[in-house]
CSV table of N, CA and C in Angstrom, one decimal:
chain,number,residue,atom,x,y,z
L,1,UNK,N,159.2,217.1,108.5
L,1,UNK,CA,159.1,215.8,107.7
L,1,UNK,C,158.5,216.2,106.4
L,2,UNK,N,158.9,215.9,105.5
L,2,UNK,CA,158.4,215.8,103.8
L,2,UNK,C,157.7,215.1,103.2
L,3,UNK,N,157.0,214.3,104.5
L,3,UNK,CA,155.6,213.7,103.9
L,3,UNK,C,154.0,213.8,104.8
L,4,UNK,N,154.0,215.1,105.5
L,4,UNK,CA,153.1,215.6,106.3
L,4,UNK,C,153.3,217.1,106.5
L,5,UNK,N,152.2,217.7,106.6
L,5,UNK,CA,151.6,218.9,106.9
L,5,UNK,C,150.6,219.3,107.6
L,6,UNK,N,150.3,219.8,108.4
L,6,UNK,CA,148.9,220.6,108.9
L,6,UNK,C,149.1,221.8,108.8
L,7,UNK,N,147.4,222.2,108.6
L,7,UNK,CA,147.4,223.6,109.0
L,7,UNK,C,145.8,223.5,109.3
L,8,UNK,N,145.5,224.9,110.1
L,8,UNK,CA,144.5,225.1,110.6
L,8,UNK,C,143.8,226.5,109.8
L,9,UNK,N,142.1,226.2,109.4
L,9,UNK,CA,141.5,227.1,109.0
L,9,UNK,C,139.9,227.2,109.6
L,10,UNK,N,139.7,228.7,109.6
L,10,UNK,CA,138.4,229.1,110.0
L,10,UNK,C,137.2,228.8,109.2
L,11,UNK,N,136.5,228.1,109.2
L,11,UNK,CA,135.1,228.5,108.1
L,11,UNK,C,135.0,229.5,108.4
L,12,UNK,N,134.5,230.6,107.1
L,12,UNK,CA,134.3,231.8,106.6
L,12,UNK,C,132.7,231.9,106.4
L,13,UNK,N,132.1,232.6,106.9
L,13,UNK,CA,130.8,232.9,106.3
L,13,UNK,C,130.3,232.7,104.9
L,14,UNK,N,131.7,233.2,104.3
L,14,UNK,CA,131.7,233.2,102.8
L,14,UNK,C,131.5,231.4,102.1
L,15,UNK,N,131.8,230.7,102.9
L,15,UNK,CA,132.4,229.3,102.7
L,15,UNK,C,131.1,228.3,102.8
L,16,UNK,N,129.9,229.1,103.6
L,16,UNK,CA,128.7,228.3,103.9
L,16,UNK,C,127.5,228.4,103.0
L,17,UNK,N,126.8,227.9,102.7
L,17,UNK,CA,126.1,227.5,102.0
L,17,UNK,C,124.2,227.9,102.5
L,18,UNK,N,122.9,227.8,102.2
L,18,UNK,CA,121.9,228.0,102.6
L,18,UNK,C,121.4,227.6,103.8
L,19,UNK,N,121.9,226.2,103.7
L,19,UNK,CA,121.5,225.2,105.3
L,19,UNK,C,122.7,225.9,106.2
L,20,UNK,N,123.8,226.5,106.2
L,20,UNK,CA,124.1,227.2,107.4
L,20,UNK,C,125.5,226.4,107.1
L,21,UNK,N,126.0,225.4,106.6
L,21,UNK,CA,127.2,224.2,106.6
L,21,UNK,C,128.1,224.9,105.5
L,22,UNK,N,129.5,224.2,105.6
L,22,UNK,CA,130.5,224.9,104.3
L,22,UNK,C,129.9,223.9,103.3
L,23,UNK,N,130.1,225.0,102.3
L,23,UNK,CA,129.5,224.2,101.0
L,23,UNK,C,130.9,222.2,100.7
L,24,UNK,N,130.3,221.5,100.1
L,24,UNK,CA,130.8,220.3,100.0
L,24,UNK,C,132.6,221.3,99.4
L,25,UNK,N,132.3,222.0,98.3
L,25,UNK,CA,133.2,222.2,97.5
L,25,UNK,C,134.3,222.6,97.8
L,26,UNK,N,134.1,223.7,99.1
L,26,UNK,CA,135.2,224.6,99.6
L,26,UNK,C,136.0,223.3,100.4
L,27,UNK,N,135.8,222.5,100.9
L,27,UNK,CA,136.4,221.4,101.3
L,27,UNK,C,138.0,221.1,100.1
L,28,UNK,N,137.9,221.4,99.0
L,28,UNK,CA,139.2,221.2,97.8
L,28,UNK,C,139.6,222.5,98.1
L,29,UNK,N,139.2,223.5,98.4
L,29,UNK,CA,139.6,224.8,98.7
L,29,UNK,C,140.9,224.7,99.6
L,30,UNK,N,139.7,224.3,100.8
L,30,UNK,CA,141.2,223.5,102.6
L,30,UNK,C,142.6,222.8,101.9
L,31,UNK,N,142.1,221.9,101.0
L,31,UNK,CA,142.8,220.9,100.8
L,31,UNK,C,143.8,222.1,99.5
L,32,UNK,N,143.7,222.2,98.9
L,32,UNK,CA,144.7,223.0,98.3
L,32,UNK,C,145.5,224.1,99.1
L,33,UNK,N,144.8,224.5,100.0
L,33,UNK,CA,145.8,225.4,101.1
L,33,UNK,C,146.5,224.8,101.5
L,34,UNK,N,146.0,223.4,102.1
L,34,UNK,CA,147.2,222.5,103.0
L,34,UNK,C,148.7,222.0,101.9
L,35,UNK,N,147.9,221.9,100.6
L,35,UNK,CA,148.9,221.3,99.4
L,35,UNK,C,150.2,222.3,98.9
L,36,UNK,N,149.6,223.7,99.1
L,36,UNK,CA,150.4,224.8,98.7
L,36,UNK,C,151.0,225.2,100.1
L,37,UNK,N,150.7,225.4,101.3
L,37,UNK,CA,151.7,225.2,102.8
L,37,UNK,C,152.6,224.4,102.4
L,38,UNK,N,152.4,222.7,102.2
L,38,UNK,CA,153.2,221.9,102.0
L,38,UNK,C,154.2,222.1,101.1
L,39,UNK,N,154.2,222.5,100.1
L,39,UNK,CA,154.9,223.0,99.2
L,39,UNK,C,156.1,224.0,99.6
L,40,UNK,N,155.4,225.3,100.2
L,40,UNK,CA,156.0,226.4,100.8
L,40,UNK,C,156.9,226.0,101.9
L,41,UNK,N,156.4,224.9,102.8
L,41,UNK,CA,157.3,224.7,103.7
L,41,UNK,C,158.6,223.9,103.2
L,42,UNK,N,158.7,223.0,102.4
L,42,UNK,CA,160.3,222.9,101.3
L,42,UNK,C,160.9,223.6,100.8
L,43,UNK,N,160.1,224.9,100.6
L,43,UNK,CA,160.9,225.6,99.5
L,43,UNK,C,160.7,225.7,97.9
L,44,UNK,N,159.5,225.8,97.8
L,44,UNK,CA,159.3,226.2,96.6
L,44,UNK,C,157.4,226.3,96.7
L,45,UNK,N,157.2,226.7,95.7
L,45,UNK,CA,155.7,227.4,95.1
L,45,UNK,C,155.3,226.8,94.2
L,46,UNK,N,153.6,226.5,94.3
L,46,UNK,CA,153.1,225.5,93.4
L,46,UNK,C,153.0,226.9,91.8
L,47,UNK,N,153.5,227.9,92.1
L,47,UNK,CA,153.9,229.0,90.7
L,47,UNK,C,155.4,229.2,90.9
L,48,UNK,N,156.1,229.2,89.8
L,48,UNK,CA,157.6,229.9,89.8
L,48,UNK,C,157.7,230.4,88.1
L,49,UNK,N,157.5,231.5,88.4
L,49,UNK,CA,157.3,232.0,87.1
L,49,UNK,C,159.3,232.5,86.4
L,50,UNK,N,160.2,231.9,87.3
L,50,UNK,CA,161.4,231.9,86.6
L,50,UNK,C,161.9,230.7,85.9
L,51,UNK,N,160.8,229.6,86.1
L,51,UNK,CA,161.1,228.4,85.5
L,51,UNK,C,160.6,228.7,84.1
L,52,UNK,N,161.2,228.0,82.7
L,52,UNK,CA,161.2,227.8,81.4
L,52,UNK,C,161.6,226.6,81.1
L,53,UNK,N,160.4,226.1,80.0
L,53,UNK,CA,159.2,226.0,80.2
L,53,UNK,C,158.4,225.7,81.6
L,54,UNK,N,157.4,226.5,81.6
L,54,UNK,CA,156.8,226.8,83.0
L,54,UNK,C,155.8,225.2,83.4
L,55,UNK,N,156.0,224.9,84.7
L,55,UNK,CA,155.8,223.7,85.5
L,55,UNK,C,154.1,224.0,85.9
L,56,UNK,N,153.2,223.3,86.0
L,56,UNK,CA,152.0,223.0,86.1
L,56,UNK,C,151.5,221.8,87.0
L,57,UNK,N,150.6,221.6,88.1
L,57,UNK,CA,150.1,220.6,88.8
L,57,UNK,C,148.5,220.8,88.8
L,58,UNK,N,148.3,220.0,87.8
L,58,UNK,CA,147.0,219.9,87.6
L,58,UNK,C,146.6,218.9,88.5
L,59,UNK,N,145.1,218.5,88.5
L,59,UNK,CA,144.7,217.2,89.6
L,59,UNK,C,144.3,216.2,88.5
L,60,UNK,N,144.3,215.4,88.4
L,60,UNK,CA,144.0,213.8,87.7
L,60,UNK,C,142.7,213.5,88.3
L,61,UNK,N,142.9,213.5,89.5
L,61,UNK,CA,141.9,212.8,90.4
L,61,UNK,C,141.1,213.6,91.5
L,62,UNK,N,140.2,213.9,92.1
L,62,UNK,CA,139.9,214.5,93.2
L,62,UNK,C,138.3,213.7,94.0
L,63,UNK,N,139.0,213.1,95.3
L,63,UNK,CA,137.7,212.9,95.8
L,63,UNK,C,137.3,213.6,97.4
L,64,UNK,N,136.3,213.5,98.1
L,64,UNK,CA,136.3,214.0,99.3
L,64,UNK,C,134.7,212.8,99.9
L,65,UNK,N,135.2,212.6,101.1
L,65,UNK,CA,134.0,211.7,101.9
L,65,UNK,C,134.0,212.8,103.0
L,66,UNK,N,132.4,213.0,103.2
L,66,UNK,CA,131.9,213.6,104.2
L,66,UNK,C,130.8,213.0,105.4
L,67,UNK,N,131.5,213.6,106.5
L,67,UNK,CA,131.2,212.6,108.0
L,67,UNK,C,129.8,213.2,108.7
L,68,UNK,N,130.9,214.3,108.7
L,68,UNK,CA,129.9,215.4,109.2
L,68,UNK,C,130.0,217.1,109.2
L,69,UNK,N,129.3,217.6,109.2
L,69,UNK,CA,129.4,218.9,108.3
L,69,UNK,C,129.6,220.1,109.3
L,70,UNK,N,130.8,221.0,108.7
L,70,UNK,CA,131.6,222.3,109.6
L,70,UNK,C,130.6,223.1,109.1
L,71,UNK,N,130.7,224.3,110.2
L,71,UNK,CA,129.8,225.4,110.0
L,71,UNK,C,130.3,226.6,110.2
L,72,UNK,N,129.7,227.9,110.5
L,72,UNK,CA,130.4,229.3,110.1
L,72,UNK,C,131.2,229.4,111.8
L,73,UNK,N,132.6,229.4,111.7
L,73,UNK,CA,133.5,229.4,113.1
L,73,UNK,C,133.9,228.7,113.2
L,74,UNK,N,134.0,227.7,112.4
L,74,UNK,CA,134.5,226.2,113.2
L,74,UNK,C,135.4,226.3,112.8
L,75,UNK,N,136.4,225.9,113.8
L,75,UNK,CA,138.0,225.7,113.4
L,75,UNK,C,138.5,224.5,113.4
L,76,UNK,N,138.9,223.9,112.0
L,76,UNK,CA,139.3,222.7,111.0
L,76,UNK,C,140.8,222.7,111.1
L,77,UNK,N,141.2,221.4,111.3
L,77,UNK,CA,142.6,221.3,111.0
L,77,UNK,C,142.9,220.2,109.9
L,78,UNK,N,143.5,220.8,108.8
L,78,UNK,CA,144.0,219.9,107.5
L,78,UNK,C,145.6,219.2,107.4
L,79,UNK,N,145.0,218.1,107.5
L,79,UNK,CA,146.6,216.8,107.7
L,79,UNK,C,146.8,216.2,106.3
L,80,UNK,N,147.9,216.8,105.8
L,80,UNK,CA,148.2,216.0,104.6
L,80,UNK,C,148.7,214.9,104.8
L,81,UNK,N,149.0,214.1,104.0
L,81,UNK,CA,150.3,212.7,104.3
L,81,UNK,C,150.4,212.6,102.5
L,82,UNK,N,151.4,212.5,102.2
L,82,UNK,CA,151.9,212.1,100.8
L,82,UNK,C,151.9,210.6,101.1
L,83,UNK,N,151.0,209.9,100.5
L,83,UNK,CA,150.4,208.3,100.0
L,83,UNK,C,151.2,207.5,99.0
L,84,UNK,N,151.1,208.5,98.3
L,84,UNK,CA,152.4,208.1,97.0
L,84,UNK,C,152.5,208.4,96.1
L,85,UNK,N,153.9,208.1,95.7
L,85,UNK,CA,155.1,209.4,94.8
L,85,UNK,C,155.0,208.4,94.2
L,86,UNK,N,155.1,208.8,92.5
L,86,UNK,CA,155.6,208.4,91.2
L,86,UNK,C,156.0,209.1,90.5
L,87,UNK,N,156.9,208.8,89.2
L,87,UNK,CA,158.2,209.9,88.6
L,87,UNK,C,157.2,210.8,88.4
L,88,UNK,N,156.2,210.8,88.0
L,88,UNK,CA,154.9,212.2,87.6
L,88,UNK,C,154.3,212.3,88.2
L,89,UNK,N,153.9,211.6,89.8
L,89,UNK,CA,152.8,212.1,90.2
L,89,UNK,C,152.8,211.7,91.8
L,90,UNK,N,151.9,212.6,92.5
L,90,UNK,CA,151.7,212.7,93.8
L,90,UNK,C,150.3,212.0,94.3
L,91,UNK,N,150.3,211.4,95.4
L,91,UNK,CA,148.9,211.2,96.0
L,91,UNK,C,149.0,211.5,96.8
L,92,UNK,N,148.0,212.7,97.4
L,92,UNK,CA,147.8,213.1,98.8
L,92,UNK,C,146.8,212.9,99.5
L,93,UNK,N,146.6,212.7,100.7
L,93,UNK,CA,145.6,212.1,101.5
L,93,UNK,C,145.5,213.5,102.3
L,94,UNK,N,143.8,214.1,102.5
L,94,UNK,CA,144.1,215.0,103.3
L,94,UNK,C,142.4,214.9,104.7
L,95,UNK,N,143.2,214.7,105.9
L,95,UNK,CA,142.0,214.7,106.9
L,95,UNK,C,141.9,216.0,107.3
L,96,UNK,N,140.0,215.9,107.9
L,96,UNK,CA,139.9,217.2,108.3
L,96,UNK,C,139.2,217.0,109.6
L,97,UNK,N,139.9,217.5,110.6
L,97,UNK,CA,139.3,217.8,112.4
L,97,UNK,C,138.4,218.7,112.4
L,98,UNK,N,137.8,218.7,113.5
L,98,UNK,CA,136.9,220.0,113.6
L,98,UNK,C,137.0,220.2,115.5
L,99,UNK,N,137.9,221.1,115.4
L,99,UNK,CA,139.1,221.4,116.7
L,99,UNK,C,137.2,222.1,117.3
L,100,UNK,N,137.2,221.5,118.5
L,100,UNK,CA,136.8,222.4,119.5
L,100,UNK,C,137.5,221.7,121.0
L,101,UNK,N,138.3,222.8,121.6
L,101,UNK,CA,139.3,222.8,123.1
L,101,UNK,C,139.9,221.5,122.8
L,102,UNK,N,139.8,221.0,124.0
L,102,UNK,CA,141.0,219.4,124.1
L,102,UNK,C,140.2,218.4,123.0
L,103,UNK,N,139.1,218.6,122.2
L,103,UNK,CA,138.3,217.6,121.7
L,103,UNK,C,138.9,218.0,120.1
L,104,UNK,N,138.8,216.9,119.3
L,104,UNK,CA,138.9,217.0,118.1
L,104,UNK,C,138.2,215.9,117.3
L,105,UNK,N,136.9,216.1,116.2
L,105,UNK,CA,136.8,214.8,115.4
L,105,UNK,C,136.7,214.4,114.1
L,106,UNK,N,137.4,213.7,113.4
L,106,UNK,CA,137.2,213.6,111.9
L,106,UNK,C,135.6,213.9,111.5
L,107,UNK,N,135.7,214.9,110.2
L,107,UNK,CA,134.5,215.4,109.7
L,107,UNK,C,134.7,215.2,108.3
L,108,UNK,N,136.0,214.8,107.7
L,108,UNK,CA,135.9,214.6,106.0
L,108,UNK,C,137.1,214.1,105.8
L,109,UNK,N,137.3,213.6,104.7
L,109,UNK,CA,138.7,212.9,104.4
L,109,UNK,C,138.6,213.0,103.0
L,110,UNK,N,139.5,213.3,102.3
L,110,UNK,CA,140.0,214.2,101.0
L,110,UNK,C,141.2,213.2,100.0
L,111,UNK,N,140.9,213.0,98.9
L,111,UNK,CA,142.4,212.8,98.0
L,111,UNK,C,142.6,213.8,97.1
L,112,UNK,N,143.8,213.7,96.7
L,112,UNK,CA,144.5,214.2,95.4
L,112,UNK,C,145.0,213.4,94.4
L,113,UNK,N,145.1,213.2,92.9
L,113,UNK,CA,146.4,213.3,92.5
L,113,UNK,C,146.8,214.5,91.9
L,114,UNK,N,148.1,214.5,91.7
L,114,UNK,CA,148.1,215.2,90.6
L,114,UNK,C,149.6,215.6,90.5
L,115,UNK,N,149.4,215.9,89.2
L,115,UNK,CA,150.5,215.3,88.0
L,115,UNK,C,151.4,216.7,87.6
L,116,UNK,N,152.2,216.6,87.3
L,116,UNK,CA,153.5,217.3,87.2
L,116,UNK,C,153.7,217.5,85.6
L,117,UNK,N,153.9,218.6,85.0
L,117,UNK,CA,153.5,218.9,83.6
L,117,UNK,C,154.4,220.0,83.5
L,118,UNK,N,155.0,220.0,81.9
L,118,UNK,CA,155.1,221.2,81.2
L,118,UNK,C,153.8,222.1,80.8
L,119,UNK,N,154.0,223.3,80.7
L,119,UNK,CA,153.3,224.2,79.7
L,119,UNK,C,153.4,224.5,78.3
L,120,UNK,N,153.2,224.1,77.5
L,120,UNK,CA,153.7,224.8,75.7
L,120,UNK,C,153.3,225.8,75.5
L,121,UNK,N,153.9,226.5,74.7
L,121,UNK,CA,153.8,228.3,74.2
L,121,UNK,C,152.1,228.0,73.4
L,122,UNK,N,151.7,226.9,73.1
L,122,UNK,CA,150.0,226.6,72.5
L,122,UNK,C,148.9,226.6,73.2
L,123,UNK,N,149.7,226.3,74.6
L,123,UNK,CA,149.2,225.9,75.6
L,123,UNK,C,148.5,224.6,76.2
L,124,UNK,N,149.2,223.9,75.5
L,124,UNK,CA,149.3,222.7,75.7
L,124,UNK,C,149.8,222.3,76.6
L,125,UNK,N,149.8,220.7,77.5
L,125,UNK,CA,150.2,220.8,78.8
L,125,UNK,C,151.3,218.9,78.6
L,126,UNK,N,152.0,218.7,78.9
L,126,UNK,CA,152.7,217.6,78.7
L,126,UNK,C,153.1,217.4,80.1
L,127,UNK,N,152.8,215.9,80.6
L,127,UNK,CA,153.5,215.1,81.9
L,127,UNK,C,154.6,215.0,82.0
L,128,UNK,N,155.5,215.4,82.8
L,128,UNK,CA,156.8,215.3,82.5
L,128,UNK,C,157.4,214.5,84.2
L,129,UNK,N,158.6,214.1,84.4
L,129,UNK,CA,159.2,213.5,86.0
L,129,UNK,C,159.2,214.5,86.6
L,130,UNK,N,158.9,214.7,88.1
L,130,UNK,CA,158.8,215.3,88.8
L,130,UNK,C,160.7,216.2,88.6
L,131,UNK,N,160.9,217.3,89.0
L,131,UNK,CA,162.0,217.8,89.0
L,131,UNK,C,162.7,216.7,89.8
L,132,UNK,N,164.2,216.7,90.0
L,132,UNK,CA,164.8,216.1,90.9
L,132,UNK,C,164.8,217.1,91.8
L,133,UNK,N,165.0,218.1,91.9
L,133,UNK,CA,164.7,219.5,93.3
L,133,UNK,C,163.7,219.3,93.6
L,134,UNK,N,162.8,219.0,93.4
L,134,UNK,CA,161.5,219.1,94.3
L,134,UNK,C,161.5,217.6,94.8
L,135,UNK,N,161.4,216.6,93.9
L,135,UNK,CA,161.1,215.3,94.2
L,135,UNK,C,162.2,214.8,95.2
L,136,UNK,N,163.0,214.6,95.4
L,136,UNK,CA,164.3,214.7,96.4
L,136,UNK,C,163.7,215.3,98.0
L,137,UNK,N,162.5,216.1,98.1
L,137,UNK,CA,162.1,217.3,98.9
L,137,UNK,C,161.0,216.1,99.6
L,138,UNK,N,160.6,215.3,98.9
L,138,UNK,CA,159.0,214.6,99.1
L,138,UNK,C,159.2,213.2,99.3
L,139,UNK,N,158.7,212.8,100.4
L,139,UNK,CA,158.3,211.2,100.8
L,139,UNK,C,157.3,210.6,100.8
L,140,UNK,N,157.3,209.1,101.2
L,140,UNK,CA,155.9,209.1,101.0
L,140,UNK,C,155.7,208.7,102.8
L,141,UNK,N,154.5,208.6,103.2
L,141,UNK,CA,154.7,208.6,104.7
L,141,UNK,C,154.9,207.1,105.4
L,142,UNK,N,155.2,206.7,106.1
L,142,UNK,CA,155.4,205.5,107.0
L,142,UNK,C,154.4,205.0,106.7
L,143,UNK,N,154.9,203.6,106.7
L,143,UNK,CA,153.3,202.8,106.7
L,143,UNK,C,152.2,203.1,107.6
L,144,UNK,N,152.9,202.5,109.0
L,144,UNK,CA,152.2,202.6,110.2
L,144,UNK,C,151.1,204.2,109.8
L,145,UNK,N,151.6,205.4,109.9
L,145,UNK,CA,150.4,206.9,109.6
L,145,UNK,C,149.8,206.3,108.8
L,146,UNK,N,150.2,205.4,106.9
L,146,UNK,CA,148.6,205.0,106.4
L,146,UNK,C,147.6,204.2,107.1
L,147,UNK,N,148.5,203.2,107.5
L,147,UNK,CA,147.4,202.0,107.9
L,147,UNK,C,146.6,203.0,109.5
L,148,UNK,N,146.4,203.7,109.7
L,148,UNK,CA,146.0,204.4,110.7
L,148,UNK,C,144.6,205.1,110.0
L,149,UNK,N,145.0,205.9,109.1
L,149,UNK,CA,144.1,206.7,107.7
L,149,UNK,C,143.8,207.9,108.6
């Protein structure tokens, strides 16, 4: 499907903070892994350094609500759903589980936007329509998965 993804990651020792919990931050960390999977699994890379002028997805927006807090082992599963597509831009909704055996329970819930851009040789960045190859690639998800959240 082209408007969902999971994937599953370990908290890293690296990832935790003094109280023993992953830091609030690395939470955008998950959520860009799941965004770049998602990506990969269509067929293409949030880098393609054969494209000219080269393509850029910066974030507009970024928020994250936190439920309850992962710690060093825990194993998290990241659910994207594409929320909604416009000629320049993406919303992604991303939940986070916190897998232990048959049990699993929401611990944070994440957004994205973000925007689809040229690069200039100045380095300057201009919004441009999503490619038709890529956009063609991306849905947005059923109602029924939003209204669920």
């Amino acid at each position: 499907m082209s408007y969902e993804f999971k994937v599953r990651r370990q908290v890293e020792f690296s990832d935790t903070d003094m109280a023993g919990i992953m830091h609030y931050a690395n939470f955008f960390r998950f959520m860009e892994t799941a965004e770049h999977g998602f990506y990969r699994s269509l067929g293409f890379s949030v880098v393609d350094l054969n494209r000219q002028p080269r393509l850029g997805w910066p974030r507009v927006h970024a928020e994250c609500d936190y439920r309850k807090p992962l710690r060093f082992e825990d194993l998290v599963e990241i659910h994207l759903l594409v929320t909604e597509k416009k000629s320049k831009t993406l919303r992604l909704q991303f939940g986070f589980r916190k897998l232990q055996g048959d049990f699993s329970e929401e611990v944070a819930r994440g957004t994205l936007i973000i925007a689809c851009v040229i690069h200039g040789s100045d380095g300057s960045m201009k919004a441009i329509p999503i490619p038709e190859e890529i956009a063609q690639k991306i849905e947005v998800a059923p109602a029924e998965m939003l209204a669920r959240g």
